[in-house]
Amino acid sequence: MARKLFIAGNWKMNKTASEAAADVKRLVELLSGVGDKARVAVCPPFTALDRISSVARSAGMELGAQNLSDKASGAYTGEVSAQMLLDLGVTQVIVGHSERRQFYGENDSIVSKKAIFALASGLCPIVCVGETLEEREAGSTEKVLRTQISGSLDGISAEDMLRTTIAYEPVWAIGTGKTATPQQAQDAHAFIRSLLSAKYGETCAQKVIIQYGGSVKASNSKELMAMPDIDGALVGGASLDPAGFADLVKNAL
Ligand code: PEP
């Protein structure tokens, strides 16, 4: 079953709205024509979403946010709701990124609440999972992934799973320059797909996009994306430079 390549750039807490607008304009030029072969999303900080929305979307690029509230509205200072994101043309939202899990105490239960909320509101979540270096070295990668997949997807139906992307991001490979080998990444992706198959059935599991994230760059995107269960990438550092990100996408096709 062919799954269309889906590459998303997570800009994290980088770029002002003005910088983002200039970079998206450039990215749109550099990526013109790839839309048939791959889906591309940019996930800027909340403050840049409005400024880049129409340029990105009119070029067929998807707009993603990096987080959302698990509440609809009200007295939740500092939170951003699903409706606010939808109003700006956002379609994708990252939930459970390892930096949110590590620095902001998000656990699987919060991640599943956010993912369910996103889906119910009409957004498509990109749910991040991945083991730490200690967990990998202790041989518990599969145990960690089983727990995270089960907890983070708790309450998500098979129908909604088809609108959900999984990002496998080994924490030891994020922002470290250390990339999982294509075989290490493939093994984890195949394991995640087997978990999805057990939970949702093989037909559903074969349709779910599983992105790899962790120091993906233009020089390694091709070999990673060539693996059978790797359907795209969630890219941090290497998505910040439009030329480098465009090369990463083109090399992966
Ligand atoms: C990420 O933050 O999701 C990520 C994968 O970062 P990097 O590409 O910089 O490792």
mmCIF file of C-alpha atoms and ligand atoms in Angstrom:
data_model
loop_
_atom_site.group_PDB
_atom_site.id
_atom_site.type_symbol
_atom_site.label_atom_id
_atom_site.label_comp_id
_atom_site.label_asym_id
_atom_site.label_seq_id
_atom_site.Cartn_x
_atom_site.Cartn_y
_atom_site.Cartn_z
ATOM 1 C CA MET A 1 0.000 0.000 0.000
ATOM 2 C CA ALA A 2 1.598 3.268 -1.108
ATOM 3 C CA ARG A 3 1.810 5.894 1.605
ATOM 4 C CA LYS A 4 2.618 9.394 0.393
ATOM 5 C CA LEU A 5 5.839 10.798 1.844
ATOM 6 C CA PHE A 6 5.092 13.402 4.519
ATOM 7 C CA ILE A 7 7.886 15.698 5.702
ATOM 8 C CA ALA A 8 7.248 18.301 8.381
ATOM 9 C CA GLY A 9 9.593 21.018 9.589
ATOM 10 C CA ASN A 10 9.393 21.762 13.308
ATOM 11 C CA TRP A 11 10.887 25.206 13.780
ATOM 12 C CA LYS A 12 10.564 25.006 17.569
ATOM 13 C CA MET A 13 11.110 28.389 19.304
ATOM 14 C CA ASN A 14 12.936 29.942 16.359
ATOM 15 C CA LYS A 15 12.136 32.753 13.893
ATOM 16 C CA THR A 16 10.119 35.900 14.397
ATOM 17 C CA ALA A 17 6.987 36.258 12.283
ATOM 18 C CA SER A 18 8.928 38.448 9.827
ATOM 19 C CA GLU A 19 11.753 35.927 9.508
ATOM 20 C CA ALA A 20 9.236 33.117 9.086
ATOM 21 C CA ALA A 21 7.409 34.993 6.327
ATOM 22 C CA ALA A 22 10.617 35.534 4.359
ATOM 23 C CA ASP A 23 11.708 31.909 4.801
ATOM 24 C CA VAL A 24 8.371 30.435 3.774
ATOM 25 C CA LYS A 25 8.328 32.554 0.638
ATOM 26 C CA ARG A 26 11.754 31.168 -0.265
ATOM 27 C CA LEU A 27 10.760 27.621 0.627
ATOM 28 C CA VAL A 28 7.697 27.794 -1.582
ATOM 29 C CA GLU A 29 9.887 28.843 -4.517
ATOM 30 C CA LEU A 30 12.437 26.116 -3.846
ATOM 31 C CA LEU A 31 9.834 23.385 -3.472
ATOM 32 C CA SER A 32 7.609 24.263 -6.385
ATOM 33 C CA GLY A 33 6.617 21.075 -8.169
ATOM 34 C CA VAL A 34 7.251 18.578 -5.362
ATOM 35 C CA GLY A 35 3.621 18.606 -4.206
ATOM 36 C CA ASP A 36 2.686 15.605 -6.365
ATOM 37 C CA LYS A 37 5.361 13.449 -4.799
ATOM 38 C CA ALA A 38 5.373 14.511 -1.162
ATOM 39 C CA ARG A 39 3.346 16.332 1.443
ATOM 40 C CA VAL A 40 5.324 19.084 3.159
ATOM 41 C CA ALA A 41 4.324 20.906 6.339
ATOM 42 C CA VAL A 42 5.883 23.754 8.268
ATOM 43 C CA CYS A 43 5.301 24.099 12.001
ATOM 44 C CA PRO A 44 6.401 27.578 13.085
ATOM 45 C CA PRO A 45 5.871 29.102 16.530
ATOM 46 C CA PHE A 46 2.256 30.205 17.189
ATOM 47 C CA THR A 47 3.271 33.822 16.627
ATOM 48 C CA ALA A 48 4.178 33.199 12.976
ATOM 49 C CA LEU A 49 1.204 31.057 11.944
ATOM 50 C CA ASP A 50 -0.987 33.922 10.785
ATOM 51 C CA ARG A 51 1.775 35.629 8.801
ATOM 52 C CA ILE A 52 2.746 32.552 6.782
ATOM 53 C CA SER A 53 -0.622 30.851 6.459
ATOM 54 C CA SER A 54 -1.823 32.061 3.073
ATOM 55 C CA VAL A 55 1.558 31.882 1.316
ATOM 56 C CA ALA A 56 2.194 28.342 2.567
ATOM 57 C CA ARG A 57 -1.310 27.037 1.915
ATOM 58 C CA SER A 58 -1.707 28.572 -1.519
ATOM 59 C CA ALA A 59 1.447 26.683 -2.505
ATOM 60 C CA GLY A 60 -0.010 23.418 -1.204
ATOM 61 C CA MET A 61 2.134 23.359 1.913
ATOM 62 C CA GLU A 62 0.437 22.219 5.116
ATOM 63 C CA LEU A 63 0.479 24.439 8.180
ATOM 64 C CA GLY A 64 1.224 22.862 11.539
ATOM 65 C CA ALA A 65 1.354 24.040 15.131
ATOM 66 C CA GLN A 66 3.774 22.691 17.708
ATOM 67 C CA ASN A 67 1.281 22.253 20.537
ATOM 68 C CA LEU A 68 -2.343 22.901 21.524
ATOM 69 C CA SER A 69 -4.417 23.068 24.664
ATOM 70 C CA ASP A 70 -6.488 20.114 25.795
ATOM 71 C CA LYS A 71 -9.248 22.574 26.728
ATOM 72 C CA ALA A 72 -11.729 24.239 24.383
ATOM 73 C CA SER A 73 -11.594 27.797 25.761
ATOM 74 C CA GLY A 74 -11.697 29.768 28.974
ATOM 75 C CA ALA A 75 -9.474 30.778 31.859
ATOM 76 C CA TYR A 76 -6.288 28.933 30.879
ATOM 77 C CA THR A 77 -3.628 31.634 30.715
ATOM 78 C CA GLY A 78 -1.029 31.092 28.025
ATOM 79 C CA GLU A 79 -2.858 28.274 26.252
ATOM 80 C CA VAL A 80 -3.841 28.148 22.574
ATOM 81 C CA SER A 81 -6.992 26.299 21.528
ATOM 82 C CA ALA A 82 -7.767 24.084 18.580
ATOM 83 C CA GLN A 83 -10.342 26.583 17.283
ATOM 84 C CA MET A 84 -7.739 29.367 17.319
ATOM 85 C CA LEU A 85 -5.422 27.182 15.242
ATOM 86 C CA LEU A 86 -8.153 26.148 12.805
ATOM 87 C CA ASP A 87 -9.060 29.787 12.303
ATOM 88 C CA LEU A 88 -5.499 30.435 11.044
ATOM 89 C CA GLY A 89 -5.596 27.578 8.540
ATOM 90 C CA VAL A 90 -3.678 25.101 10.663
ATOM 91 C CA THR A 91 -4.340 21.463 9.809
ATOM 92 C CA GLN A 92 -1.566 19.598 11.634
ATOM 93 C CA VAL A 93 -0.472 19.790 15.250
ATOM 94 C CA ILE A 94 2.505 18.153 16.937
ATOM 95 C CA VAL A 95 1.646 16.549 20.263
ATOM 96 C CA GLY A 96 3.904 14.849 22.762
ATOM 97 C CA HIS A 97 7.188 16.090 21.340
ATOM 98 C CA SER A 98 10.007 14.841 23.585
ATOM 99 C CA GLU A 99 10.812 18.450 24.553
ATOM 100 C CA ARG A 100 7.261 18.870 25.863
ATOM 101 C CA ARG A 101 7.505 15.543 27.653
ATOM 102 C CA GLN A 102 10.940 16.423 29.104
ATOM 103 C CA PHE A 103 10.598 20.135 29.971
ATOM 104 C CA TYR A 104 6.850 20.594 30.457
ATOM 105 C CA GLY A 105 5.883 17.343 32.128
ATOM 106 C CA GLU A 106 3.607 16.045 29.367
ATOM 107 C CA ASN A 107 2.906 12.351 29.806
ATOM 108 C CA ASP A 108 1.054 9.827 27.684
ATOM 109 C CA SER A 109 -2.245 10.674 29.294
ATOM 110 C CA ILE A 110 -1.913 14.397 28.456
ATOM 111 C CA VAL A 111 -0.713 13.491 24.966
ATOM 112 C CA SER A 112 -3.764 11.314 24.319
ATOM 113 C CA LYS A 113 -6.091 14.016 25.664
ATOM 114 C CA LYS A 114 -4.525 16.565 23.310
ATOM 115 C CA ALA A 115 -4.597 14.185 20.349
ATOM 116 C CA ILE A 116 -8.264 13.337 20.958
ATOM 117 C CA PHE A 117 -9.098 17.008 21.352
ATOM 118 C CA ALA A 118 -7.263 17.857 18.130
ATOM 119 C CA LEU A 119 -9.078 15.119 16.211
ATOM 120 C CA ALA A 120 -12.484 16.053 17.585
ATOM 121 C CA SER A 121 -11.846 19.652 16.535
ATOM 122 C CA GLY A 122 -10.798 18.773 12.995
ATOM 123 C CA LEU A 123 -7.020 18.940 13.364
ATOM 124 C CA CYS A 124 -4.643 16.098 12.502
ATOM 125 C CA PRO A 125 -2.199 15.269 15.287
ATOM 126 C CA ILE A 126 1.422 14.234 14.792
ATOM 127 C CA VAL A 127 1.972 12.104 17.886
ATOM 128 C CA CYS A 128 5.623 11.796 18.928
ATOM 129 C CA VAL A 129 7.098 8.764 20.650
ATOM 130 C CA GLY A 130 10.660 7.587 21.220
ATOM 131 C CA GLU A 131 13.072 6.144 23.725
ATOM 132 C CA THR A 132 15.946 7.826 25.571
ATOM 133 C CA LEU A 133 19.549 6.689 25.250
ATOM 134 C CA GLU A 134 19.412 4.961 28.651
ATOM 135 C CA GLU A 135 16.293 3.086 27.610
ATOM 136 C CA ARG A 136 17.869 1.970 24.331
ATOM 137 C CA GLU A 137 21.059 0.870 26.066
ATOM 138 C CA ALA A 138 19.022 -1.032 28.639
ATOM 139 C CA GLY A 139 17.336 -2.925 25.792
ATOM 140 C CA SER A 140 13.924 -1.492 26.597
ATOM 141 C CA THR A 141 13.178 0.366 23.358
ATOM 142 C CA GLU A 142 10.240 -1.892 22.460
ATOM 143 C CA LYS A 143 8.821 -1.782 25.976
ATOM 144 C CA VAL A 144 8.948 2.040 25.952
ATOM 145 C CA LEU A 145 7.359 2.259 22.515
ATOM 146 C CA ARG A 146 4.619 -0.185 23.511
ATOM 147 C CA THR A 147 3.791 1.917 26.580
ATOM 148 C CA GLN A 148 3.896 5.229 24.708
ATOM 149 C CA ILE A 149 1.824 4.007 21.757
ATOM 150 C CA SER A 150 -0.760 2.442 24.020
ATOM 151 C CA GLY A 151 -0.977 5.468 26.345
ATOM 152 C CA SER A 152 -0.677 8.252 23.774
ATOM 153 C CA LEU A 153 -3.271 6.731 21.443
ATOM 154 C CA ASP A 154 -5.645 5.670 24.204
ATOM 155 C CA GLY A 155 -9.198 6.478 23.136
ATOM 156 C CA ILE A 156 -8.368 7.156 19.482
ATOM 157 C CA SER A 157 -10.593 5.182 17.094
ATOM 158 C CA ALA A 158 -9.366 3.387 13.969
ATOM 159 C CA GLU A 159 -11.147 5.985 11.844
ATOM 160 C CA ASP A 160 -9.355 8.826 13.627
ATOM 161 C CA MET A 161 -6.069 6.930 13.438
ATOM 162 C CA LEU A 162 -6.178 7.410 9.672
ATOM 163 C CA ARG A 163 -5.913 11.177 10.305
ATOM 164 C CA THR A 164 -3.123 10.718 12.846
ATOM 165 C CA THR A 165 0.592 10.654 12.048
ATOM 166 C CA ILE A 166 3.103 8.962 14.337
ATOM 167 C CA ALA A 167 6.590 10.461 14.617
ATOM 168 C CA TYR A 168 9.178 8.010 15.921
ATOM 169 C CA GLU A 169 11.839 10.235 17.428
ATOM 170 C CA PRO A 170 14.531 8.500 19.458
ATOM 171 C CA VAL A 171 15.349 11.157 22.066
ATOM 172 C CA TRP A 172 19.085 10.457 21.764
ATOM 173 C CA ALA A 173 18.972 11.479 18.102
ATOM 174 C CA ILE A 174 17.098 14.784 18.523
ATOM 175 C CA GLY A 175 19.308 17.809 17.995
ATOM 176 C CA THR A 176 22.410 15.749 18.750
ATOM 177 C CA GLY A 177 23.673 15.117 15.237
ATOM 178 C CA LYS A 178 23.381 11.373 16.010
ATOM 179 C CA THR A 179 20.958 9.776 13.576
ATOM 180 C CA ALA A 180 19.523 6.310 14.028
ATOM 181 C CA THR A 181 20.853 4.084 11.264
ATOM 182 C CA PRO A 182 18.252 3.389 8.583
ATOM 183 C CA GLN A 183 17.997 -0.184 9.913
ATOM 184 C CA GLN A 184 17.560 0.932 13.549
ATOM 185 C CA ALA A 185 14.850 3.349 12.457
ATOM 186 C CA GLN A 186 13.180 0.763 10.197
ATOM 187 C CA ASP A 187 13.120 -1.788 13.032
ATOM 188 C CA ALA A 188 11.403 0.701 15.355
ATOM 189 C CA HIS A 189 8.937 1.752 12.648
ATOM 190 C CA ALA A 190 8.062 -1.866 11.826
ATOM 191 C CA PHE A 191 7.539 -2.509 15.535
ATOM 192 C CA ILE A 192 5.261 0.545 15.865
ATOM 193 C CA ARG A 193 3.283 -0.618 12.829
ATOM 194 C CA SER A 194 2.897 -4.052 14.409
ATOM 195 C CA LEU A 195 1.504 -2.361 17.539
ATOM 196 C CA LEU A 196 -0.922 -0.381 15.376
ATOM 197 C CA SER A 197 -1.927 -3.556 13.588
ATOM 198 C CA ALA A 198 -2.667 -5.286 16.886
ATOM 199 C CA LYS A 199 -4.730 -2.303 18.070
ATOM 200 C CA TYR A 200 -6.469 -1.204 14.876
ATOM 201 C CA GLY A 201 -6.099 -4.069 12.394
ATOM 202 C CA GLU A 202 -3.617 -4.552 9.566
ATOM 203 C CA THR A 203 -5.554 -2.546 6.958
ATOM 204 C CA CYS A 204 -5.548 0.542 9.154
ATOM 205 C CA ALA A 205 -1.921 0.041 10.263
ATOM 206 C CA GLN A 206 -0.749 -0.133 6.644
ATOM 207 C CA LYS A 207 -2.286 3.277 5.966
ATOM 208 C CA VAL A 208 -0.813 5.183 8.920
ATOM 209 C CA ILE A 209 2.072 7.518 8.145
ATOM 210 C CA ILE A 210 5.038 6.969 10.484
ATOM 211 C CA GLN A 211 7.656 9.715 10.318
ATOM 212 C CA TYR A 212 11.205 9.394 11.565
ATOM 213 C CA GLY A 213 12.719 12.311 13.502
ATOM 214 C CA GLY A 214 16.206 12.778 14.852
ATOM 215 C CA SER A 215 18.945 14.704 13.072
ATOM 216 C CA VAL A 216 17.488 14.163 9.606
ATOM 217 C CA LYS A 217 19.311 16.314 7.061
ATOM 218 C CA ALA A 218 19.805 16.614 3.312
ATOM 219 C CA SER A 219 22.675 14.107 3.390
ATOM 220 C CA ASN A 220 20.745 11.272 5.064
ATOM 221 C CA SER A 221 17.100 11.805 4.086
ATOM 222 C CA LYS A 222 17.334 9.562 1.035
ATOM 223 C CA GLU A 223 18.598 6.435 2.809
ATOM 224 C CA LEU A 224 16.177 6.869 5.720
ATOM 225 C CA MET A 225 13.120 7.466 3.519
ATOM 226 C CA ALA A 226 14.037 4.464 1.359
ATOM 227 C CA MET A 227 13.186 2.097 4.231
ATOM 228 C CA PRO A 228 9.817 0.383 3.775
ATOM 229 C CA ASP A 229 8.136 1.556 6.995
ATOM 230 C CA ILE A 230 9.572 5.094 7.066
ATOM 231 C CA ASP A 231 6.994 7.335 5.431
ATOM 232 C CA GLY A 232 8.431 10.757 6.077
ATOM 233 C CA ALA A 233 10.297 12.866 8.577
ATOM 234 C CA LEU A 234 9.771 15.316 11.381
ATOM 235 C CA VAL A 235 12.728 17.646 11.030
ATOM 236 C CA GLY A 236 13.999 20.115 13.614
ATOM 237 C CA GLY A 237 17.344 21.851 13.087
ATOM 238 C CA ALA A 238 17.646 21.081 9.389
ATOM 239 C CA SER A 239 14.259 22.630 8.648
ATOM 240 C CA LEU A 240 15.346 26.115 9.685
ATOM 241 C CA ASP A 241 17.306 26.916 6.536
ATOM 242 C CA PRO A 242 14.978 26.973 3.499
ATOM 243 C CA ALA A 243 17.653 25.805 1.035
ATOM 244 C CA GLY A 244 18.793 22.950 3.277
ATOM 245 C CA PHE A 245 15.221 21.865 4.004
ATOM 246 C CA ALA A 246 14.309 21.976 0.304
ATOM 247 C CA ASP A 247 17.337 19.775 -0.481
ATOM 248 C CA LEU A 248 16.353 17.382 2.302
ATOM 249 C CA VAL A 249 12.858 17.051 0.807
ATOM 250 C CA LYS A 250 14.073 16.694 -2.787
ATOM 251 C CA ASN A 251 16.707 14.103 -1.843
ATOM 252 C CA ALA A 252 14.040 12.048 -0.105
ATOM 253 C CA LEU A 253 11.768 11.770 -3.179
HETATM 254 C C1 PEP B 1 12.604 17.378 16.352
HETATM 255 O O1 PEP B 1 12.683 18.309 17.119
HETATM 256 O O2 PEP B 1 11.505 16.864 16.157
HETATM 257 C C2 PEP B 1 13.814 16.895 15.722
HETATM 258 C C3 PEP B 1 13.773 15.744 15.128
HETATM 259 O O3 PEP B 1 14.925 17.705 15.815
HETATM 260 P P1 PEP B 1 16.283 17.533 14.993
HETATM 261 O O4 PEP B 1 15.919 17.269 13.556
HETATM 262 O O5 PEP B 1 17.009 18.823 15.179
HETATM 263 O O6 PEP B 1 17.015 16.353 15.587
#
